[in-house]
Each structure stands twice: as structure tokens, then as C-alpha cells.
mmCIF file of C-alpha atoms in Angstrom:
data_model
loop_
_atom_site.group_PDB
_atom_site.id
_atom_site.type_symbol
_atom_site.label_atom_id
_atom_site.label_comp_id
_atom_site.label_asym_id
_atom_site.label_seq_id
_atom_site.Cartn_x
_atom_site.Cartn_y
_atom_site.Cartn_z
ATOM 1 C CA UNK A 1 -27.849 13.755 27.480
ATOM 2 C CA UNK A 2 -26.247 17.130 28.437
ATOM 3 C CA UNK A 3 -23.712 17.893 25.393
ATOM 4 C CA UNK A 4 -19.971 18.531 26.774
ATOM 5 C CA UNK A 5 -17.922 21.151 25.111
ATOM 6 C CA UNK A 6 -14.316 20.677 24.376
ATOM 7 C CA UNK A 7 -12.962 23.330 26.924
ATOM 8 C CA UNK A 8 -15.274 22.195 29.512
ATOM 9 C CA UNK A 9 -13.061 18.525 29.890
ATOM 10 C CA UNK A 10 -11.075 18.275 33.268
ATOM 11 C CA UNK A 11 -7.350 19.040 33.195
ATOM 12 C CA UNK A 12 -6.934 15.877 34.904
ATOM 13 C CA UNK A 13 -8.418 13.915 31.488
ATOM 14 C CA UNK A 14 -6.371 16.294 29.130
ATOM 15 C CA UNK A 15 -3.551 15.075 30.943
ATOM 16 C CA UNK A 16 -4.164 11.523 30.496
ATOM 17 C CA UNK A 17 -5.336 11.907 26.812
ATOM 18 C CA UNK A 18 -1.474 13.814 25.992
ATOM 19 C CA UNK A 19 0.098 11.268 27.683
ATOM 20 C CA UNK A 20 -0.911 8.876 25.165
ATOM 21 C CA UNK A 21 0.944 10.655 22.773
ATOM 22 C CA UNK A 22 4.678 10.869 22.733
ATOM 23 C CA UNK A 23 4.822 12.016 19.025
ATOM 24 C CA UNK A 24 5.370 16.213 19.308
ATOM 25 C CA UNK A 25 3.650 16.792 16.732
ATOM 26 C CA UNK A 26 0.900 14.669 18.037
ATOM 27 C CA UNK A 27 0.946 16.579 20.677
ATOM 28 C CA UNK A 28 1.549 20.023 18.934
ATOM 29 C CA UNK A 29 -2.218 18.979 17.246
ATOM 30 C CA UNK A 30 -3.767 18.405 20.826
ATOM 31 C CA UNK A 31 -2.688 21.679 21.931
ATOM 32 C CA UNK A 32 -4.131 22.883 18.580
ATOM 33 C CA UNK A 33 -7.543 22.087 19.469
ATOM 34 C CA UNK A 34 -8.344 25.251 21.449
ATOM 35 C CA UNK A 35 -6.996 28.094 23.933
ATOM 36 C CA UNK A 36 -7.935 25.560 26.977
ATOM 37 C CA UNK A 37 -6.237 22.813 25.707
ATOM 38 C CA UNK A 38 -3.163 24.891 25.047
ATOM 39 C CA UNK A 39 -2.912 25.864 28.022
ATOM 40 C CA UNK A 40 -3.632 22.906 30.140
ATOM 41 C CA UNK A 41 -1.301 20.347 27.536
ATOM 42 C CA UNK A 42 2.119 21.701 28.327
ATOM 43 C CA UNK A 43 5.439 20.533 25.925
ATOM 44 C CA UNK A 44 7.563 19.072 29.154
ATOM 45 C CA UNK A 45 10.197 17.137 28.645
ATOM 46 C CA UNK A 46 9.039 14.401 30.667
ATOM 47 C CA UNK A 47 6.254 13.685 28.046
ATOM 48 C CA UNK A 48 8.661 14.511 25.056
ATOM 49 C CA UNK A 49 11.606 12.497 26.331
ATOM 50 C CA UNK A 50 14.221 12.251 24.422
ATOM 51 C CA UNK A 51 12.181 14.227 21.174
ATOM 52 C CA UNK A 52 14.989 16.468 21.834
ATOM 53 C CA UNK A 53 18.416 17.257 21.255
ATOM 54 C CA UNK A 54 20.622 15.662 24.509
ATOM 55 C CA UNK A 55 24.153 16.556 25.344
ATOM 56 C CA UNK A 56 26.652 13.526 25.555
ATOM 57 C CA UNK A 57 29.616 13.507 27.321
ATOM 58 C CA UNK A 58 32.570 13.033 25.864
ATOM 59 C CA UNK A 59 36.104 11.924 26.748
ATOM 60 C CA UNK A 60 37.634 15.043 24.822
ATOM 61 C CA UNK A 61 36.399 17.767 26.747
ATOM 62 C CA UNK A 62 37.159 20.217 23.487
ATOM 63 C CA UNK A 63 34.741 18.435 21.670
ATOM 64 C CA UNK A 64 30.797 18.781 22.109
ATOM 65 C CA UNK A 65 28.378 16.216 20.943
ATOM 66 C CA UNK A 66 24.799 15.965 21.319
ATOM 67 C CA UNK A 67 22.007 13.147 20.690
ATOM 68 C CA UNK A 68 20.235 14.466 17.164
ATOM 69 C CA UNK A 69 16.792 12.610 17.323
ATOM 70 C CA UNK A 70 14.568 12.630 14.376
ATOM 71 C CA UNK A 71 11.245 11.202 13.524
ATOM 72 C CA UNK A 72 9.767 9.408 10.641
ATOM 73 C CA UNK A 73 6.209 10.585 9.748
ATOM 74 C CA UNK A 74 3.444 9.402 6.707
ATOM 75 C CA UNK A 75 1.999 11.974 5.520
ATOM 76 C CA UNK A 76 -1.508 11.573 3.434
ATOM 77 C CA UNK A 77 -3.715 14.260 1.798
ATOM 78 C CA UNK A 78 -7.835 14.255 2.235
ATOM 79 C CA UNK A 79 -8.081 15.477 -1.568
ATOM 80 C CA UNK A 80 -5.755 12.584 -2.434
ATOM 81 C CA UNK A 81 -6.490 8.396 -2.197
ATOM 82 C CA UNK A 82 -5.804 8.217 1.513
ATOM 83 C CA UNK A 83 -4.017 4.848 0.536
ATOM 84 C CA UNK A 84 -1.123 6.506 -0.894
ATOM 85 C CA UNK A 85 1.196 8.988 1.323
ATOM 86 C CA UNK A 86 4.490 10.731 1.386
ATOM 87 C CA UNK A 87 7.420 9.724 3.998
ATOM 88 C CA UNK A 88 8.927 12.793 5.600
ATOM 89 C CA UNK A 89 11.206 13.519 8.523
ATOM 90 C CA UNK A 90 11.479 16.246 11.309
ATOM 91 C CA UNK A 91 13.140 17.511 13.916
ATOM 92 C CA UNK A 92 12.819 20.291 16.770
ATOM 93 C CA UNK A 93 15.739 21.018 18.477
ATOM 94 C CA UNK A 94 13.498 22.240 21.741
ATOM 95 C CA UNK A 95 10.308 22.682 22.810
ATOM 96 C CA UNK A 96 10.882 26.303 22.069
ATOM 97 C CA UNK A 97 12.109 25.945 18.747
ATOM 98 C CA UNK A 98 10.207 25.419 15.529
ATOM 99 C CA UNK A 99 9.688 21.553 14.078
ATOM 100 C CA UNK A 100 12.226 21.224 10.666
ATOM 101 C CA UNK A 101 11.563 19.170 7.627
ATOM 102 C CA UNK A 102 14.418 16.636 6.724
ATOM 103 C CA UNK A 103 15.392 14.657 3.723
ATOM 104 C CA UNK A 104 13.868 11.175 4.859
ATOM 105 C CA UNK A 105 17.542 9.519 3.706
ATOM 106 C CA UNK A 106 20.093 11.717 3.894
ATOM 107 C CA UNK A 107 18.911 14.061 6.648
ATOM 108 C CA UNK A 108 19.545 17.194 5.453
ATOM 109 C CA UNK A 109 17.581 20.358 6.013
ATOM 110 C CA UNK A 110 14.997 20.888 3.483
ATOM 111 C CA UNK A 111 14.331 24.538 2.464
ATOM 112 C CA UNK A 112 11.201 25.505 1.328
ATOM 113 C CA UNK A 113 11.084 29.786 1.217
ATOM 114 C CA UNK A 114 7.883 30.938 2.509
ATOM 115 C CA UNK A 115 5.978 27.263 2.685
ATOM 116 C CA UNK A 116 4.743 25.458 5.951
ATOM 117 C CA UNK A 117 2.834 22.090 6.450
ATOM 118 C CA UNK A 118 -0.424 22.867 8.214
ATOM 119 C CA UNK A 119 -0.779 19.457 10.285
ATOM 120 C CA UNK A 120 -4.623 19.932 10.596
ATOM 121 C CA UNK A 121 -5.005 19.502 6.710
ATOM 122 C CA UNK A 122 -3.040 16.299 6.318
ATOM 123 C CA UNK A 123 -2.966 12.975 7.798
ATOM 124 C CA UNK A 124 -0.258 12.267 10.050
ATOM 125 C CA UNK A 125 1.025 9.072 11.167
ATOM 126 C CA UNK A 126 4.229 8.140 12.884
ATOM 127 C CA UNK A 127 6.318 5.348 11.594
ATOM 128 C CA UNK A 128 9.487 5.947 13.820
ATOM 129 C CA UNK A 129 11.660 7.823 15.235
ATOM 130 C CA UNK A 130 15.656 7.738 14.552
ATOM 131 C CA UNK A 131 18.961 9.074 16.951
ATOM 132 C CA UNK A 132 22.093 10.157 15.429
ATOM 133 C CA UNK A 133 25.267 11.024 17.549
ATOM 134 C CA UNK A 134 26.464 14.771 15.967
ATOM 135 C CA UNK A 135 30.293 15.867 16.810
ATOM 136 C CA UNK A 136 30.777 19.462 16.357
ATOM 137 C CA UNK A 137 33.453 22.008 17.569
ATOM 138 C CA UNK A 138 35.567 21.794 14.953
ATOM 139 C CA UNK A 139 34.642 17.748 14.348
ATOM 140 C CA UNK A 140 31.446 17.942 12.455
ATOM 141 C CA UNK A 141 28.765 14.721 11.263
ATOM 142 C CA UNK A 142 31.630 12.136 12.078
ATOM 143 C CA UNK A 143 29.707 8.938 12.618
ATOM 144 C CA UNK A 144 28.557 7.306 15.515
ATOM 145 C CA UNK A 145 31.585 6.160 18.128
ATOM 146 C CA UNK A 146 32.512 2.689 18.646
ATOM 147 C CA UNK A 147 31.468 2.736 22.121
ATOM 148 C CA UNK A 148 27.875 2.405 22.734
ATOM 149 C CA UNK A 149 26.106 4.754 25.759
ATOM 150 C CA UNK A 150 23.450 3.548 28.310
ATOM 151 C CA UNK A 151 20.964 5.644 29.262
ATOM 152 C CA UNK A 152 21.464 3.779 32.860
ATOM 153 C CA UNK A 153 22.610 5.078 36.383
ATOM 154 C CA UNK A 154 26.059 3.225 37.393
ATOM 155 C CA UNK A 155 25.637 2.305 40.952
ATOM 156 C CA UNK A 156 29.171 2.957 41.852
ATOM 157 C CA UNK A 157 28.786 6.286 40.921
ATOM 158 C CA UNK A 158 28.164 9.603 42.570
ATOM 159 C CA UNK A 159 24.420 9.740 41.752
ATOM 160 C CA UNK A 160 23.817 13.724 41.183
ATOM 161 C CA UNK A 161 21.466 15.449 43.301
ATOM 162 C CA UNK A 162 18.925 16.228 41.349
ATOM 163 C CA UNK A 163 18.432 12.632 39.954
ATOM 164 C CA UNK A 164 19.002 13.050 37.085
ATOM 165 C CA UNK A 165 20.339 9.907 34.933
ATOM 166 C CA UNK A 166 24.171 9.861 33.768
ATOM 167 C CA UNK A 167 25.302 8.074 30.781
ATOM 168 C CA UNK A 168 27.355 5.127 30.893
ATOM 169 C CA UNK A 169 30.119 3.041 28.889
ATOM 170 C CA UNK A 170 29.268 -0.769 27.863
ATOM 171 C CA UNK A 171 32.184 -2.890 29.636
ATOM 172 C CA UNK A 172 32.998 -5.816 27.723
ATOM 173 C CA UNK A 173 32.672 -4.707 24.178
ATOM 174 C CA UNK A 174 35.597 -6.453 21.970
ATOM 175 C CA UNK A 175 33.940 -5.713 18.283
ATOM 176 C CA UNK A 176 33.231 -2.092 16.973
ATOM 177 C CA UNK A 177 29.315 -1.763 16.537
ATOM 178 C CA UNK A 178 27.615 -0.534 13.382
ATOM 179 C CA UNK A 179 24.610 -0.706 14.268
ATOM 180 C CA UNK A 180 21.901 -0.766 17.330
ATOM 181 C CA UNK A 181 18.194 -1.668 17.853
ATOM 182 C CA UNK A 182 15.716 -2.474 20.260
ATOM 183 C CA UNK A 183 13.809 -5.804 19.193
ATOM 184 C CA UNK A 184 11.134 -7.565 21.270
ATOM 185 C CA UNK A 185 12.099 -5.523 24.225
ATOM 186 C CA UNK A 186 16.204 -6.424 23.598
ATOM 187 C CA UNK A 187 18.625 -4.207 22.272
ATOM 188 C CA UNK A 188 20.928 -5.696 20.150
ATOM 189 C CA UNK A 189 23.832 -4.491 17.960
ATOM 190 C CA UNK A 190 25.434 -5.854 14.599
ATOM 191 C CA UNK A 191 29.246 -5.405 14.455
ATOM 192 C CA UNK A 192 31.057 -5.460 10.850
ATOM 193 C CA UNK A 193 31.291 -8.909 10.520
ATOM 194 C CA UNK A 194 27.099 -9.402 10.742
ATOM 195 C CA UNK A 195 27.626 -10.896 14.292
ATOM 196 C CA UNK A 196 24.669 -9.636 16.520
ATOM 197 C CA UNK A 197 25.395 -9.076 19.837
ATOM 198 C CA UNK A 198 23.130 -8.500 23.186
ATOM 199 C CA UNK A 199 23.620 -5.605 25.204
ATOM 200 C CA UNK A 200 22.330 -5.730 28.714
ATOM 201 C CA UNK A 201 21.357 -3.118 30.922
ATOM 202 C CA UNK A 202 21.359 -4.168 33.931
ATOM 203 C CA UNK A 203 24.767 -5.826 33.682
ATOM 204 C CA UNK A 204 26.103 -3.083 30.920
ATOM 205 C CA UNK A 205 27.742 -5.630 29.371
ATOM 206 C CA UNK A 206 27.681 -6.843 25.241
ATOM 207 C CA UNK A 207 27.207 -11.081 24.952
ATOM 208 C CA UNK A 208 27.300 -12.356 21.627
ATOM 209 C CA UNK A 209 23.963 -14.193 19.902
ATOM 210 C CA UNK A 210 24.453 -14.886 16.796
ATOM 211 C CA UNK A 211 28.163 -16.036 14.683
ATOM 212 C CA UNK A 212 28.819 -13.656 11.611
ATOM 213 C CA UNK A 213 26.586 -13.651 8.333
ATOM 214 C CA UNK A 214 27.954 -15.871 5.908
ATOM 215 C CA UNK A 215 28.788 -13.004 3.407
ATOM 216 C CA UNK A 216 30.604 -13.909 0.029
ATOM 217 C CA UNK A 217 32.694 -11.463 -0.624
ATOM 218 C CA UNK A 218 33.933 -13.102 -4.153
ATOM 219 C CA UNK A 219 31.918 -10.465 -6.346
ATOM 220 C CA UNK A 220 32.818 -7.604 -4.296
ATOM 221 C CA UNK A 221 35.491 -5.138 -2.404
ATOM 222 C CA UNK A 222 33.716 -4.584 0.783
ATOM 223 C CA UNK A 223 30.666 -4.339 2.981
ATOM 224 C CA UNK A 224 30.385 -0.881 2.986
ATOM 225 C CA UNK A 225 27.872 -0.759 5.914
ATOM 226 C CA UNK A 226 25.782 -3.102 7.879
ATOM 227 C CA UNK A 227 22.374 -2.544 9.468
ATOM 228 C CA UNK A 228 19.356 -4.089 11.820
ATOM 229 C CA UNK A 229 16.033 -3.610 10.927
ATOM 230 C CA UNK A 230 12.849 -5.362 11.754
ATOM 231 C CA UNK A 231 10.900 -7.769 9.223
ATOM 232 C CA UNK A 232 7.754 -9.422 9.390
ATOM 233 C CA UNK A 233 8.960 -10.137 13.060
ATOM 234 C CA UNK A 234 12.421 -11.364 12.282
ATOM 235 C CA UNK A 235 15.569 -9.723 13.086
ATOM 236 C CA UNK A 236 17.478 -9.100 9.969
ATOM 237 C CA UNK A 237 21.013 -8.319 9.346
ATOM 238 C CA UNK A 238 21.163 -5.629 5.750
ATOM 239 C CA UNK A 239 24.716 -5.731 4.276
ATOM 240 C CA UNK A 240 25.145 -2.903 1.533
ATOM 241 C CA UNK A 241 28.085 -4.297 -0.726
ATOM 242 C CA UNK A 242 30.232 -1.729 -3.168
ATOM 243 C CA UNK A 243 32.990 -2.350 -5.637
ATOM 244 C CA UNK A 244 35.934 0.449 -6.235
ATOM 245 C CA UNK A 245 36.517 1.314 -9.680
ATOM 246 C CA UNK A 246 39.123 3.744 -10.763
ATOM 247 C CA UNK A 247 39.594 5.294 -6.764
ATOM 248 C CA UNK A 248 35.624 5.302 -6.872
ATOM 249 C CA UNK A 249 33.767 3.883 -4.595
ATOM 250 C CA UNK A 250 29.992 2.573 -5.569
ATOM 251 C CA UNK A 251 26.920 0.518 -3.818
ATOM 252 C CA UNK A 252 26.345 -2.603 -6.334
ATOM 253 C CA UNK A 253 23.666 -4.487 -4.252
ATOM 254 C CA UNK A 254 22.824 -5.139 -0.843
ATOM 255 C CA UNK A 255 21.945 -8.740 0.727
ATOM 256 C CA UNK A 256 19.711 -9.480 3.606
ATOM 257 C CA UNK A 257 19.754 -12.454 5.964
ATOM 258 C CA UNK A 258 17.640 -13.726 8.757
ATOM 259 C CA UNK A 259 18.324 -15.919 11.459
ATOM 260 C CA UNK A 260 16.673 -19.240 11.070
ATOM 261 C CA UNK A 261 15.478 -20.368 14.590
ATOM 262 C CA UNK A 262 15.170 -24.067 13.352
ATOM 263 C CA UNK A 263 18.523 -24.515 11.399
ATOM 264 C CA UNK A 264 20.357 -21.975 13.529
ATOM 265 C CA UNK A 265 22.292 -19.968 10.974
ATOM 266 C CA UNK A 266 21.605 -17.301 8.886
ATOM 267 C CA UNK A 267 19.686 -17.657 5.880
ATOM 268 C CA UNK A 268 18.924 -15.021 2.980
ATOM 269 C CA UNK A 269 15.863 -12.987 2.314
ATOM 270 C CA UNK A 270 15.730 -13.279 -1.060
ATOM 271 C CA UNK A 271 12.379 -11.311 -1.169
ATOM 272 C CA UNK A 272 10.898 -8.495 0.590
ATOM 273 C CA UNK A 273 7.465 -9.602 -1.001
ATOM 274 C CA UNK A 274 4.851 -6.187 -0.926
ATOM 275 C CA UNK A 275 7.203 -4.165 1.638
ATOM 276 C CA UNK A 276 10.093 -1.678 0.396
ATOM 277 C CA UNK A 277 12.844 -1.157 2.667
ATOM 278 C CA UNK A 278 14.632 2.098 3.759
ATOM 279 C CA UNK A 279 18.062 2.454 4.372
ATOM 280 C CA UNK A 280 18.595 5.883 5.803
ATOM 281 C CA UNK A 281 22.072 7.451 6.767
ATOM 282 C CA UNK A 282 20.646 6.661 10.839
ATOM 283 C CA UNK A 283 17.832 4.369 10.672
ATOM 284 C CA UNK A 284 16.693 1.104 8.770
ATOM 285 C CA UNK A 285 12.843 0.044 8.671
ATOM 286 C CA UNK A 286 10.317 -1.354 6.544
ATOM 287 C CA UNK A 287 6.737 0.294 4.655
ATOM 288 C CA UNK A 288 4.390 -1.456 2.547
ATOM 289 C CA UNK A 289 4.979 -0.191 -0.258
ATOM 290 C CA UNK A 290 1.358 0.171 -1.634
ATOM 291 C CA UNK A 291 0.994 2.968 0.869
ATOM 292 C CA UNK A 292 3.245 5.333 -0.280
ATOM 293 C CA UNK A 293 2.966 7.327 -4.047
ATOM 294 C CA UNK A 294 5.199 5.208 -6.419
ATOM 295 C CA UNK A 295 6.912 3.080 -3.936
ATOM 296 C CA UNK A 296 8.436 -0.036 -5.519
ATOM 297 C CA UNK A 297 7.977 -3.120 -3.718
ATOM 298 C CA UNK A 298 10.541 -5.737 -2.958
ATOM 299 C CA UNK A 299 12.731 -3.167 -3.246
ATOM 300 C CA UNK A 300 15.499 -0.920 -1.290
ATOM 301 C CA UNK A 301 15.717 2.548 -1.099
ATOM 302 C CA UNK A 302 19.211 4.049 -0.336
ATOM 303 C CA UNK A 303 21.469 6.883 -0.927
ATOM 304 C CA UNK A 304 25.144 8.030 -1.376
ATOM 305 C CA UNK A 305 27.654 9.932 -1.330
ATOM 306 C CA UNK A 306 25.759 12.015 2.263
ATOM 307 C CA UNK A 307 22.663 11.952 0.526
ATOM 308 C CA UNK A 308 23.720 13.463 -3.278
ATOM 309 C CA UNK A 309 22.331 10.264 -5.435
ATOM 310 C CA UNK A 310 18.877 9.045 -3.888
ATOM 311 C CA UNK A 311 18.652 4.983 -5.654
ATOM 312 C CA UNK A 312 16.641 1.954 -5.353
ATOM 313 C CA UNK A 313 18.076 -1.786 -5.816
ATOM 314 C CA UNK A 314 15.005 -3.966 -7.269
ATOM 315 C CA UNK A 315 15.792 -6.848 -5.036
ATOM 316 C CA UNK A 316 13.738 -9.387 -8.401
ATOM 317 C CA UNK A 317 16.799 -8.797 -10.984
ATOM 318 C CA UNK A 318 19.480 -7.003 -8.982
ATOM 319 C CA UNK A 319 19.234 -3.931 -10.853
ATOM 320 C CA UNK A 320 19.365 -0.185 -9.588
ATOM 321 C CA UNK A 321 17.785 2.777 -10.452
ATOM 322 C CA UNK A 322 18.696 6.344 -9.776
ATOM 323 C CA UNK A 323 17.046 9.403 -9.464
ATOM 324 C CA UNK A 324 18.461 10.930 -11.939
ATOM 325 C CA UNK A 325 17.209 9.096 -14.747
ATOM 326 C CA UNK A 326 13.931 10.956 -16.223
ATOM 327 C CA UNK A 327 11.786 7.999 -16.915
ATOM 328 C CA UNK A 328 11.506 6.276 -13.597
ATOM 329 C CA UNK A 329 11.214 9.722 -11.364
ATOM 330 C CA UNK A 330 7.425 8.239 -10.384
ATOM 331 C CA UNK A 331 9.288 5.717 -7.974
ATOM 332 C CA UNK A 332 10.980 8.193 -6.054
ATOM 333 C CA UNK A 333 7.621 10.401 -5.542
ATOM 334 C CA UNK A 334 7.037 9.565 -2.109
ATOM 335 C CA UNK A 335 10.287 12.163 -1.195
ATOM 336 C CA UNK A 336 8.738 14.825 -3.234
ATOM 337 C CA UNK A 337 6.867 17.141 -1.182
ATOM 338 C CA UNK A 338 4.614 18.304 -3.908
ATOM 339 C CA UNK A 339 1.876 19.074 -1.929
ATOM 340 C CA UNK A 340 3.981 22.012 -0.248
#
């Protein structure tokens, strides 16, 4: 059997080989593979969509905002037990601009002077990727609006010539939303109260699923956020719970509840059993915690104050742990980008 080189495949197979990719930096390591591929794997934003940043209108026309998508990656070393890996986060604001290291929680830019991750000596993996709403022009990181955007053409508008798709406003939304995800092919959002709600596309209208969690509020002063994630299937509501104590404002615990189908009302998840959960400033999601250096599991990793305190609530006793203290740094090492 004649031996094939890499350059000699058909453009027509490169293209369908990229395309099942929608990771960049999946497809940044495609392009990698030689000069041919390079130039025959192009970074268009109909492959990428929405890996970029994406203008929003706005109803204040002196205010700009912009879509800031992100993605989640795990990140393993050859030289190191493949089974345990680092979670990191990136962005690129173009195609023509260079991929960014975040803080997997809070965000922020991490600097490293004259250090770069070379993607062909690690294992990469996606886990997910995360959108955040940025207002800027004077307005800066305010959080996401009340109003939740469709990425869906209204048909009673002036479609624009070149096809593209406009962004619309929900119609019948009565509750401000808190959070939004798309589960088994649904998107759904979570207002304050832990009521989920169902937003549909083609009628671009909100219709309420589930009544409000039944929260106790007895040992605390608020909800200070509510989230969606996904867990072993279910659709969870996460309610992180603070107390104020002299004008300071702190995270004491968080509680999770699941709908049960059977009983129909919400019941809580009193253990996360070998996964850890992330609660990011834009995004909410699962690991198993095995995979991932030092990663407690049945546990909840979380920050405040915009990503200043990095903590964990042990879910078993109720206890938290913060970064700060000395003796249990090993749980947080899967943020630390030694390997850089």
C-alpha cells in the first residue's frame, strides 16, 4: 500500500476534517501541522462562530457593548500522570489577534512576561466555552442586562441585505434573569427567585417551568447570586447565600437543588459525590475532580470580591477554605500554571 504524505491530502478532506473542530485552538493545532495545511485550513468566521468578540446593540447609542466569549480548556502534561490536569481559560478577540490566558474564575488577564503555552507539548481538551456581555464607554464590566438577546431574525423586520442575522428582544419577560443555559437542546433561564423559565425561539417568548426553589432564608441575608449548571443529566438550580456583617458582605455556603421529575418540586443535592463544581463570574459546570491536580471532590469552587479571594465550600461539613491559608494551597493547584 502506497504511503500518503500529510501535504499530499485533498483540500476538500482538510476541509471536512477542520470542520469537525469548532475549538480555535483546535483548529490553530490543525493548521500547525504543516505549510499545506496552513494554508488550505483558513480561521473564517463561519467555522469559528461566535469564538469571537460580537457587537450588541444597545438602546443607548453612547454606550458600546460587545459579546466577550471565552473558553474553558484541560490542560495535561506528557511528563506528568495524564490523569491529573490544570483548568485554564482563553480568549482571542479575532482571528487576527493572539489567544489570551484568563483566570478560570474571575476572568482576568493573566500576565506571564516572556512565557507562552506551546499547544503541541500539552494535552488539550475543551470542557466549554462561556459568553459574558462587556459595557464599556465610560460603563465598564456592569453585569449582564435584564433583557435577554436572540440570536434570531424577527420576521417583521427589515431583513438586511447581506443576510446577516439581527439580534432580538424576548417579549414576554416579567422576572429579571440571572442566569441562562442551553439544556437538552432548550434554553432555559433561572430568575432570582430559583424559578426556571423556557425561552423559545421561534415564538421569542419566556414560559415559566418550574415554581421558585424552596430557599430558607432563616440563616441568612440574601441569595447573593443564582446559577444553572448541568449535573449528572439534571438541571440544577446553585444558590450562593452570604450574610452582612459590619457593612461587609460575605459568601457563607451555597445550596443546590434539582427538580424531581416524580415528586415535582425541587429537592436538594446534598452531594456532588466524585465531581467538584465551578462557579465562575460567567459560567457554572461540573469536572471530576480526580482529573484535575488537587481538586477536592464534593466540593465548590468560587470566588469574590471580582476574583480577589479564590475559596472552596466542602459541601460534607459546610466548611470553606481560602486560598490564602498556607496549608491547604494543594487544593487550589489546578489554577496554578506551574508548568509555564
Amino acid at each position: 500500500m502506497e504511503k500518503t504524505e500529510w501535504s499530499d491530502l485533498p483540500e476538500e478532506l482538510l476541509d471536512l476534517i477542520a470542520n469537525r473542530y469548532s475549538s480555535n485552538i483546535d483548529v490553530l493545532r490543525i493548521r500547525s501541522i504543516c505549510k499545506y495545511w496552513r494554508s488550505t485550513v483558513t480561521m473564517s468566521k463561519e467555522r469559528l462562530q461566535f469564538r469571537f468578540n460580537r457587537y450588541l446593540p444597545t438602546s443607548n447609542k453612547k454606550i458600546k457593548a460587545h459579546l466577550f466569549p471565552t473558553t474553558f480548556f484541560r490542560i495535561t502534561l506528557p511528563s506528568s500522570c495524564p490523569n491529573n490536569g490544570w483548568l485554564i481559560r482563553t480568549s482571542q478577540a479575532s482571528k487576527y489577534r493572539k489567544i489570551t490566558l484568563l483566570s478560570p474564575i474571575s476572568g482576568e488577564l493573566i500576565i506571564h512576561s516572556h512565557q507562552t503555552l506551546d499547544l503541541l507539548k500539552v494535552g488539550v481538551s475543551e470542557i466549554r466555552q462561556s459568553y459574558k456581555i462587556n459595557i464599556f464607554d465610560g460603563l465598564k464590566d456592569e453585569k449582564i442586562p435584564s433583557y435577554i438577546f436572540s440570536n434570531y431574525d424577527m420576521k417583521y423586520d427589515k431583513t438586511p441585505s447581506d443576510g446577516s442575522r439581527s439580534w432580538t428582544k424576548i417579549n414576554n419577560q416579567v422576572e429579571d434573569f440571572s442566569d441562562i443555559i442551553l439544556h437538552m437542546g432548550r434554553i432555559y433561564a433561572v430568575d432570582l427567585k430559583g424559578a426556571t423559565w423556557w425561552i423559545s425561539l421561534s415564538q421569542l417568548s419566556a414560559v415559566q417551568q418550574t415554581p421558585s426553589t424552596p430557599l430558607d432564608y432563616y440563616n441568612y441575608d440574601s441569595c447573593e447570586d443564582t446559577r444553572l449548571v448541568e449535573y449528572c443529566g439534571d438541571l440544577c438550580i446553585v444558590h450562593q447565600l452570604s450574610v452582612t456583617k459590619h457593612y461587609i458582605r460575605r459568601t457563607v455556603g451555597f445550596k443546590v437543588y434539582k427538580m424531581d421529575e416524580d415528586l415535582a418540586k425541587w429537592v436538594e443535592v446534598s452531594s456532588l459525590g466524585d465531581k467538584a463544581l465551578i462557579v465562575a463570574w460567567d459560567s457554572c459546570f461540573t469536572v471530576v475532580a480526580s482529573e484535575y491536580h488537587g481538586c477536592l471532590k464534593n466540593a465548590i469552587y468560587f470566588f469574590y470580591d471580582y476574583g480577589e479571594n479564590l475559596k472552596v465550600f466542602k459541601l460534607d461539613d459546610g466548611s470553606i477554605i481560602e486560598m490564602t491559608d498556607i496549608s491547604s494551597q494543594s487544593c487550589f493547584h489546578m489554577f496554578s500554571l506551574s508548568f509555564l
